[in-house]
Structure formats: structure tokens, C-alpha cells
XYZ file of C-alpha atoms in Angstrom:
452
model
C 0.001 -0.013 -0.003
C 1.446 3.378 -0.995
C 1.502 6.202 1.529
C 0.583 9.645 0.202
C 3.082 12.418 0.880
C 2.329 15.639 2.756
C 4.419 17.955 4.957
C 3.040 16.306 8.099
C 3.538 12.798 6.709
C 7.120 13.717 5.868
C 7.688 14.910 9.433
C 6.240 11.720 10.884
C 8.236 9.530 8.473
C 11.460 11.400 9.323
C 10.765 10.875 13.019
C 10.302 7.157 12.413
C 13.632 6.925 10.612
C 15.314 8.879 13.416
C 13.828 6.533 15.999
C 15.382 3.571 14.170
C 18.792 5.262 14.307
C 18.345 5.929 18.013
C 17.942 2.223 18.732
C 21.696 1.673 18.461
C 22.917 4.869 20.162
C 24.877 4.288 23.365
C 24.137 5.881 26.721
C 27.420 7.803 26.454
C 26.354 9.246 23.089
C 22.956 10.236 24.498
C 24.532 12.030 27.464
C 26.976 13.798 25.183
C 24.064 15.065 23.111
C 22.133 16.227 26.186
C 25.093 18.149 27.578
C 25.599 19.768 24.177
C 21.909 20.819 24.217
C 22.372 22.367 27.648
C 25.458 24.250 26.445
C 23.772 25.662 23.340
C 20.671 26.633 25.334
C 22.857 28.618 27.721
C 24.790 30.236 24.857
C 21.582 31.357 23.146
C 19.770 32.511 26.285
C 19.246 36.050 24.953
C 17.629 34.743 21.784
C 15.317 32.509 23.815
C 14.370 35.302 26.233
C 13.632 37.679 23.378
C 11.198 35.159 21.896
C 9.597 34.574 25.314
C 9.125 38.309 25.888
C 7.421 38.553 22.491
C 5.049 35.725 23.418
C 4.323 37.294 26.827
C 3.537 40.656 25.262
C 1.018 39.066 22.924
C -0.395 36.893 25.730
C -0.999 39.938 27.956
C -3.370 41.294 25.321
C -5.157 37.948 25.243
C -5.551 37.984 29.032
C -6.997 41.511 28.931
C -9.423 40.427 26.247
C -10.476 37.419 28.306
C -9.177 34.976 25.731
C -6.367 33.528 27.876
C -6.532 32.576 31.545
C -4.132 34.046 34.083
C -3.050 30.511 35.029
C -1.925 29.794 31.470
C -0.132 33.125 31.317
C 1.842 32.216 34.464
C 2.992 28.979 32.858
C 4.260 30.857 29.792
C 7.038 32.841 31.495
C 10.545 31.316 31.524
C 12.466 34.595 31.996
C 11.692 35.582 35.553
C 13.238 34.040 38.651
C 15.382 30.963 38.274
C 13.118 29.116 35.871
C 15.619 29.067 32.971
C 18.406 27.845 35.245
C 16.026 25.134 36.480
C 15.469 24.082 32.872
C 19.225 23.815 32.313
C 19.822 21.901 35.534
C 17.010 19.551 34.548
C 18.970 18.585 31.423
C 22.002 17.735 33.551
C 19.819 15.710 35.922
C 18.572 13.565 33.039
C 22.138 12.656 32.057
C 22.668 11.248 35.552
C 19.749 8.831 35.244
C 20.248 5.223 34.189
C 19.558 4.365 30.581
C 16.154 2.660 30.707
C 16.767 0.690 27.500
C 18.522 -2.640 26.913
C 17.617 -3.892 30.377
C 16.823 -7.621 30.667
C 13.637 -8.048 32.690
C 13.162 -11.784 32.045
C 15.556 -14.551 30.999
C 14.342 -18.117 30.483
C 16.005 -21.216 29.134
C 13.404 -22.888 26.895
C 15.851 -25.640 25.967
C 19.564 -26.229 26.350
C 20.204 -24.330 23.128
C 17.173 -22.009 23.087
C 17.093 -18.910 25.298
C 14.376 -16.277 25.633
C 14.975 -12.723 26.865
C 12.624 -9.802 27.533
C 14.504 -6.553 26.906
C 13.426 -2.947 27.401
C 13.351 -0.879 24.188
C 12.176 2.644 23.277
C 8.501 3.161 22.441
C 9.590 4.712 19.121
C 8.025 8.018 18.062
C 6.271 10.268 20.551
C 3.845 13.067 19.714
C 3.573 15.599 22.522
C 0.812 18.214 22.397
C 0.908 20.778 25.181
C -0.300 24.225 26.229
C 1.606 27.246 27.504
C 4.644 25.691 29.208
C 7.585 26.198 26.800
C 9.964 24.339 29.132
C 8.122 21.200 28.012
C 10.039 21.475 24.719
C 13.313 20.939 26.563
C 12.088 18.495 29.195
C 10.351 16.113 26.851
C 12.973 16.348 24.093
C 15.716 15.378 26.551
C 13.686 12.607 28.151
C 12.817 11.270 24.704
C 16.434 11.264 23.570
C 17.671 9.665 26.828
C 15.149 6.850 26.358
C 15.961 6.421 22.677
C 12.755 7.938 21.293
C 12.146 10.509 18.578
C 9.624 13.223 19.397
C 7.296 15.565 17.507
C 6.224 18.606 19.502
C 3.128 20.793 19.134
C 2.865 23.610 21.635
C 0.121 26.116 22.259
C -0.089 29.211 20.057
C 0.503 31.440 23.079
C 4.138 30.230 23.160
C 4.782 29.916 19.439
C 7.946 32.006 19.310
C 9.515 30.480 22.434
C 8.730 26.931 21.390
C 10.140 27.451 17.903
C 13.416 28.890 19.203
C 13.863 26.144 21.802
C 13.267 23.426 19.185
C 15.641 25.105 16.768
C 18.353 25.351 19.442
C 17.964 21.641 20.245
C 18.181 20.678 16.561
C 21.244 22.872 16.079
C 22.909 21.247 19.080
C 22.258 17.773 17.689
C 23.469 18.769 14.238
C 26.749 19.996 15.737
C 27.567 16.520 17.042
C 28.521 14.594 13.935
C 29.503 11.455 15.879
C 26.487 11.162 18.177
C 24.407 9.013 15.842
C 21.356 11.136 16.708
C 19.857 12.920 13.681
C 18.398 16.362 14.296
C 15.040 15.019 13.050
C 14.832 13.137 16.346
C 13.287 16.367 17.650
C 10.803 18.199 15.433
C 8.118 20.820 16.017
C 4.913 21.746 14.210
C 3.075 25.032 14.662
C -0.479 25.060 13.327
C -3.700 23.673 14.750
C -4.303 21.874 11.452
C -1.104 19.930 11.997
C -2.615 18.301 15.116
C -5.451 16.629 13.214
C -3.074 15.435 10.509
C -0.554 14.054 13.046
C -3.273 12.211 14.945
C -3.879 10.205 11.766
C -0.222 9.114 11.510
C -0.582 5.856 13.446
C 1.718 4.207 10.890
C 4.636 6.266 12.178
C 3.688 7.629 15.627
C 3.573 5.206 18.555
C 2.235 7.275 21.469
C 0.585 10.653 22.049
C 1.342 12.526 25.258
C -1.044 15.469 25.763
C -0.368 18.086 28.432
C -3.090 20.660 28.844
C -6.741 21.274 29.506
C -9.483 18.716 29.879
C -10.877 19.713 26.474
C -7.499 19.234 24.787
C -6.971 15.760 26.208
C -10.531 14.666 25.480
C -10.224 15.910 21.902
C -7.043 13.898 21.377
C -8.481 10.759 22.992
C -11.544 10.952 20.749
C -9.702 11.669 17.508
C -6.863 9.191 17.152
C -6.117 5.481 16.928
C -2.679 6.104 18.488
C -2.403 5.147 22.190
C -2.747 8.243 24.427
C -0.813 8.583 27.668
C -2.155 11.325 29.899
C -4.896 12.646 32.115
C -7.856 14.929 31.490
C -8.394 16.420 34.967
C -6.411 17.000 38.117
C -9.103 16.881 40.785
C -7.015 16.067 43.860
C -8.326 15.835 47.419
C -6.979 16.183 50.935
C -8.866 14.251 53.617
C -8.381 15.352 57.236
C -9.141 12.381 59.479
C -10.412 12.474 63.056
C -6.969 11.388 64.229
C -5.108 14.083 62.283
C -2.431 16.313 63.727
C -4.113 19.665 63.030
C -0.861 21.567 62.634
C 0.139 19.094 59.917
C -3.329 19.295 58.404
C -3.216 23.071 58.093
C 0.311 23.055 56.672
C -0.436 20.319 54.125
C -3.783 21.786 53.037
C -2.313 25.249 52.409
C 0.615 23.865 50.452
C -1.552 21.462 48.416
C -3.842 24.336 47.440
C -1.558 27.380 47.145
C 1.982 26.209 46.312
C 1.015 26.334 42.634
C -2.759 26.437 42.168
C -2.537 26.163 38.353
C -0.843 22.737 38.523
C -2.705 19.482 38.007
C -1.471 18.189 41.388
C -2.949 21.090 43.368
C -5.744 20.031 45.740
C -9.234 21.111 44.691
C -11.266 19.398 47.434
C -10.955 19.370 51.235
C -12.710 16.510 53.018
C -13.085 16.841 56.780
C -14.109 14.268 59.389
C -17.336 15.411 61.049
C -15.901 15.171 64.570
C -13.440 17.987 63.776
C -16.355 20.417 63.559
C -17.037 19.945 67.277
C -13.765 21.683 68.256
C -11.522 24.388 66.847
C -9.697 21.832 64.710
C -11.568 22.490 61.480
C -11.597 26.247 62.089
C -7.799 26.181 62.474
C -7.348 24.532 59.074
C -9.945 26.782 57.438
C -8.379 29.931 58.883
C -4.978 28.916 57.544
C -6.500 28.543 54.076
C -8.373 31.854 54.348
C -5.184 33.583 55.452
C -3.621 32.198 52.278
C -6.380 33.956 50.258
C -8.293 30.737 49.487
C -12.053 30.871 48.853
C -13.806 27.959 50.566
C -16.871 26.668 48.748
C -18.626 24.812 51.561
C -21.639 22.599 51.934
C -24.132 23.723 54.600
C -22.538 21.897 57.544
C -18.952 23.160 57.216
C -20.209 26.614 56.253
C -22.227 26.830 59.479
C -19.191 25.737 61.474
C -17.172 28.613 60.005
C -19.869 31.299 60.442
C -18.006 32.777 63.410
C -14.986 33.582 61.273
C -16.982 36.239 59.456
C -15.126 35.762 56.175
C -16.642 36.659 52.807
C -14.453 33.919 51.317
C -16.648 31.214 52.879
C -19.387 30.668 50.295
C -21.923 28.040 49.274
C -20.842 25.012 47.291
C -22.741 23.196 44.582
C -22.455 19.544 43.609
C -20.604 20.589 40.438
C -17.865 22.156 42.563
C -16.744 18.695 43.655
C -16.169 17.766 39.998
C -14.306 21.015 39.237
C -10.601 21.632 38.691
C -10.464 25.276 39.857
C -6.762 25.903 39.079
C -6.990 28.923 41.370
C -7.250 29.913 45.057
C -10.594 28.108 45.412
C -11.377 24.878 47.247
C -14.540 22.814 47.656
C -15.152 21.658 51.238
C -17.204 18.649 52.354
C -17.775 16.921 55.696
C -17.659 13.115 55.788
C -18.611 10.644 58.490
C -15.467 8.518 58.271
C -12.598 7.388 56.051
C -14.857 5.039 54.127
C -17.098 7.924 53.059
C -14.012 9.930 52.129
C -12.825 7.078 49.896
C -16.264 6.749 48.293
C -16.381 10.484 47.560
C -12.911 10.540 46.015
C -13.552 7.488 43.857
C -16.793 9.040 42.597
C -15.667 12.659 42.123
C -11.896 12.494 41.716
C -9.797 12.142 38.577
C -7.534 9.265 39.719
C -4.571 11.640 39.899
C -3.337 12.147 43.515
C -5.131 12.207 46.852
C -3.834 12.610 50.404
C -4.918 11.680 53.937
C -3.801 13.477 57.096
C -3.948 11.183 60.116
C -1.809 9.744 62.880
C -3.623 6.403 62.620
C -1.631 3.961 60.504
C -4.521 1.540 59.949
C -6.760 4.364 58.686
C -4.013 5.600 56.406
C -3.502 2.119 54.963
C -7.259 1.730 54.379
C -7.305 5.058 52.498
C -4.185 4.369 50.442
C -5.328 0.850 49.534
C -8.858 1.764 48.486
C -8.511 5.148 46.805
C -8.273 4.507 43.072
C -5.597 7.023 42.109
C -2.147 7.048 40.599
C -0.816 8.571 43.831
C -2.016 8.144 47.421
C -0.147 10.071 50.149
C -0.101 9.919 53.942
C 0.663 13.159 55.740
C 2.144 14.772 52.626
C 1.022 17.407 50.143
C -0.408 16.349 46.786
C 2.098 18.710 45.198
C 4.769 16.011 45.463
C 3.162 14.266 42.456
C 5.796 15.394 40.010
C 8.460 13.616 37.983
C 11.261 15.904 39.107
C 10.331 15.440 42.765
C 10.127 11.684 42.246
C 13.710 11.745 41.002
C 12.873 11.202 37.319
C 14.941 14.247 36.312
C 11.856 15.678 34.647
C 8.534 14.280 33.490
C 6.785 13.716 30.232
C 3.451 14.177 31.945
C 1.105 12.528 34.411
C -0.911 9.498 33.466
C -4.092 8.237 35.075
C -4.103 5.249 32.716
C -3.929 1.695 34.021
C -1.843 0.355 31.190
C 1.830 0.842 30.455
C 2.500 3.849 32.754
C 0.731 5.535 35.655
C 1.360 8.682 37.682
C 4.232 11.041 36.851
C 5.898 9.571 33.787
C 9.658 9.682 33.424
C 12.075 7.525 31.485
C 10.523 4.177 32.464
C 7.230 5.294 30.953
C 8.936 5.866 27.618
C 10.124 2.316 27.109
C 8.307 -0.872 26.272
C 9.856 -4.280 25.745
C 10.511 -6.855 23.088
C 11.263 -10.580 23.313
C 14.500 -11.901 21.869
C 14.980 -15.632 21.242
C 18.444 -17.115 20.647
C 18.346 -20.587 19.128
C 20.377 -23.141 17.219
C 18.109 -24.262 14.403
C 15.206 -24.958 16.777
C 11.691 -25.463 15.372
C 8.394 -25.512 17.236
C 7.431 -28.897 15.726
C 10.074 -30.624 17.862
C 8.180 -29.823 21.079
C 4.873 -30.988 22.516
C 3.072 -34.119 23.704
C 5.315 -37.147 23.283
C 8.161 -34.962 22.054
C 10.775 -32.770 23.651
C 9.584 -30.788 26.657
C 10.389 -27.144 27.349
C 12.739 -26.546 30.273
C 11.363 -23.138 31.312
C 14.318 -22.593 33.628
C 15.359 -19.100 34.762
C 18.750 -18.087 33.428
C 21.286 -16.819 35.943
C 22.884 -13.470 35.269
C 26.287 -15.115 34.794
C 24.847 -17.308 31.997
C 23.184 -14.531 30.036
C 24.441 -13.909 26.552
C 23.001 -10.370 26.434
């Protein structure tokens, strides 16, 4: 069957050819390429910042016109603070990670002269579609290269100039290393919305789509491609404060989970409180800490009544829809529950299977919660904001997955490899084995005997 040619098809085909070349690149060559990328990024910092300032100037007009949210605008900026230095250090961190490919995860002797191995290999070609965050260009490109994958990037239009410069810098860095074995087409970028639809049809060449963005973006991708999608649509995370909670911990964790970075998918959107805590100042202490942090509390009738004495105009009525809402702002839905079982039931019904936390000093209660909550991450006495590939020690992350196949939670290098089976024989044929014939040994192979 002939494949028609188009600019997008050519990009996808080039990525496939690059991914084949990457299969035989050594870990040393990968690290050399990553360090070269870091060097060139640093050398061309002014060029990158100029593009980012241009994007921010255009985005400010979009915010004023109500066409771009303030949370997306915040994610766009890579000039202020130490964000650019963090991007550079993230590249170095990835070089320090183990190569996830060529690892033997199973070795079996089928017969004396027939061995079977399961070996980790790159997924192949990744398509990453994301909004606002231009650092994703660097993070995902470097993670893809370290794991032996080619990547096609499509960023949001609000960061067009920054994304284009970052991708160009990465390609130039790869092109400057003639001996690396990594073609510059291992990292490519597309810029128009029309390209997305065309790329989602390239299941012949693209192996996995990784969306990072809004619920509507992820849902659109999931509904419009045959390519496997690794990602999550919502980040509706909850913090449950148990009757046996240390209230100082509860206040500290709740404030961090909500306000450390409200626009992130691992920020808490729901606060669940054990009913007994309303009978003392415990709940008021946590609520006051959140109010002091400028958080609006959308409460059901019971918790709202308990907070009436605080006299705050930031304590307002909640609706049922609020408990299905990813606010991405200084807003939190508050509900009272009778016990940990009701907390689990609420989270499993209303949550997004991302990350949920319990605050308690009771180990049995914590274990019940962490066992029964159906989420990629379940935490005990810790903020949901720890759900992040960098904080997990992955160097950076491709994204967060709420899938139950292949990869789950923050996805780093291990989520970018799959496996293949290799058999090493000596003229063996399947017809020699079976009832009344030779029997399979099915013996594990010791590491010292492995031929890989």
C-alpha cells in the first residue's frame, strides 16, 4: 500500500527513521548530546528570552481580552526568577539517570540451546501536544532522547515564538555533534492547529501521544486518534483530614496542596473533613490557615455553618458541580464526611484518579485510605504537590498518566520504554516440542549465564 506524501507525513516519516537510528545509540552518546543541548541553550539565552518576551507581550493582550486565563499566562514565562536555570539543571539531571533501554527483565531457558529474553526498548516516536509551558520542549525532548525515542512537539499558540526557538536550538545542538548518531530530526516541532489533526492520523509512524493541557485538549485527542494516548484529562485532587489528624500538619499540608502552585494538576481542589473535627476548633484552624492564604472555601451547609463565626466573605456556598471542578485557582470545595470510608467513596466518585492525600496519625486508617482510593498517587501526611516527575527523582517528566496500562502517575524515562522478546536458538523449530516430544525446560537463566 502506498503512503501519500504531505508535509506532516514527511515529518512523521522522518521521526520514524530517526527513532530507528536511536535504537543503536549508546548511553554515552545520549549524554553527550544532552550536555551539548544544555550548552547551546545557555549560549543562546538572549535569543530565547527575546522570543519569550514577544510571546508574553502578545499573551497579555489575550488575558486583557479574556481569551487567555491568568493561570496559562503564568505557565508561559521562563524569563523571571530561576526558571531558565532550572530548565538547564534539569537537562543535567537527566544525564545522571540510568539508561532505561537494553535492560533484561526476564531470561528463560526454553531448551539447552534455546534462550528467551525480555529486553526494554524505546517506544519509538512520541507526539507531545501541550499548552503554555515552553519548558516542556526541553524536558520532553531530553527525556525522549535519553530513552531512545524521537519526538514531535506541538505547543500552544501562546508560546509559538519560544517553542520554535527552543526546538531550533535543540536541533542545532544535535546537528553540531557529527559522531552522536542522533539525527536532528529526532526532535521536530509543528506550529499550526491543522497539524494536530493530521498528526493524529499518523498511526503508521507515531507510537504514542502525550497530551499536556486542559481537559478539552486531552478529550479531543483521545476521541480523535487510533494512536495510544498517555495522559490525564483532569487533576481533581483531594486532601482528607481524618479524626486522628495532627491539626498543625493538616493546616500546613492543606495550604501547600492548594496554594503552592494552584494552576498545577497536582494542586488540591477538594478538602474533606471528618465530622468530629467540627465539634472543636480543629476544622476552624485549618480553614483559617486557608483563608489567610487567600483561598475561597466553597462549603456545603454543615462546614459553612461551622465557619460562620470567622466572618469571612471567602466562605461561600458550594454546589455539587464544585466537587467535580478543577479550579486551578485559590478556590477549594469543602465537604464533611462521616469517616474514612465515606471519604474514599467520595474521592472514587468525584476525583480524577490523579493524587489524593490523607492526614492522620492512625496507620490503619491511612492504609485503608491508600489501599482503596483509586488514584495514581495516594499520600499519607504529605502534600499532593509532590506528584511530580522531578520530585520523584525522574529528572523531569513527560506528563502525568491516570491510565492503568503501560505507565501511571508522573511519567519519566521508564514510561517511555516498552519491551521486546528476543529468542536465541540453534536451528530450533516448534514442531520438535509438545506431547510425546521434547519438553520445554522453562528454567530461569542466571545473570552469569546470560548472553546479552
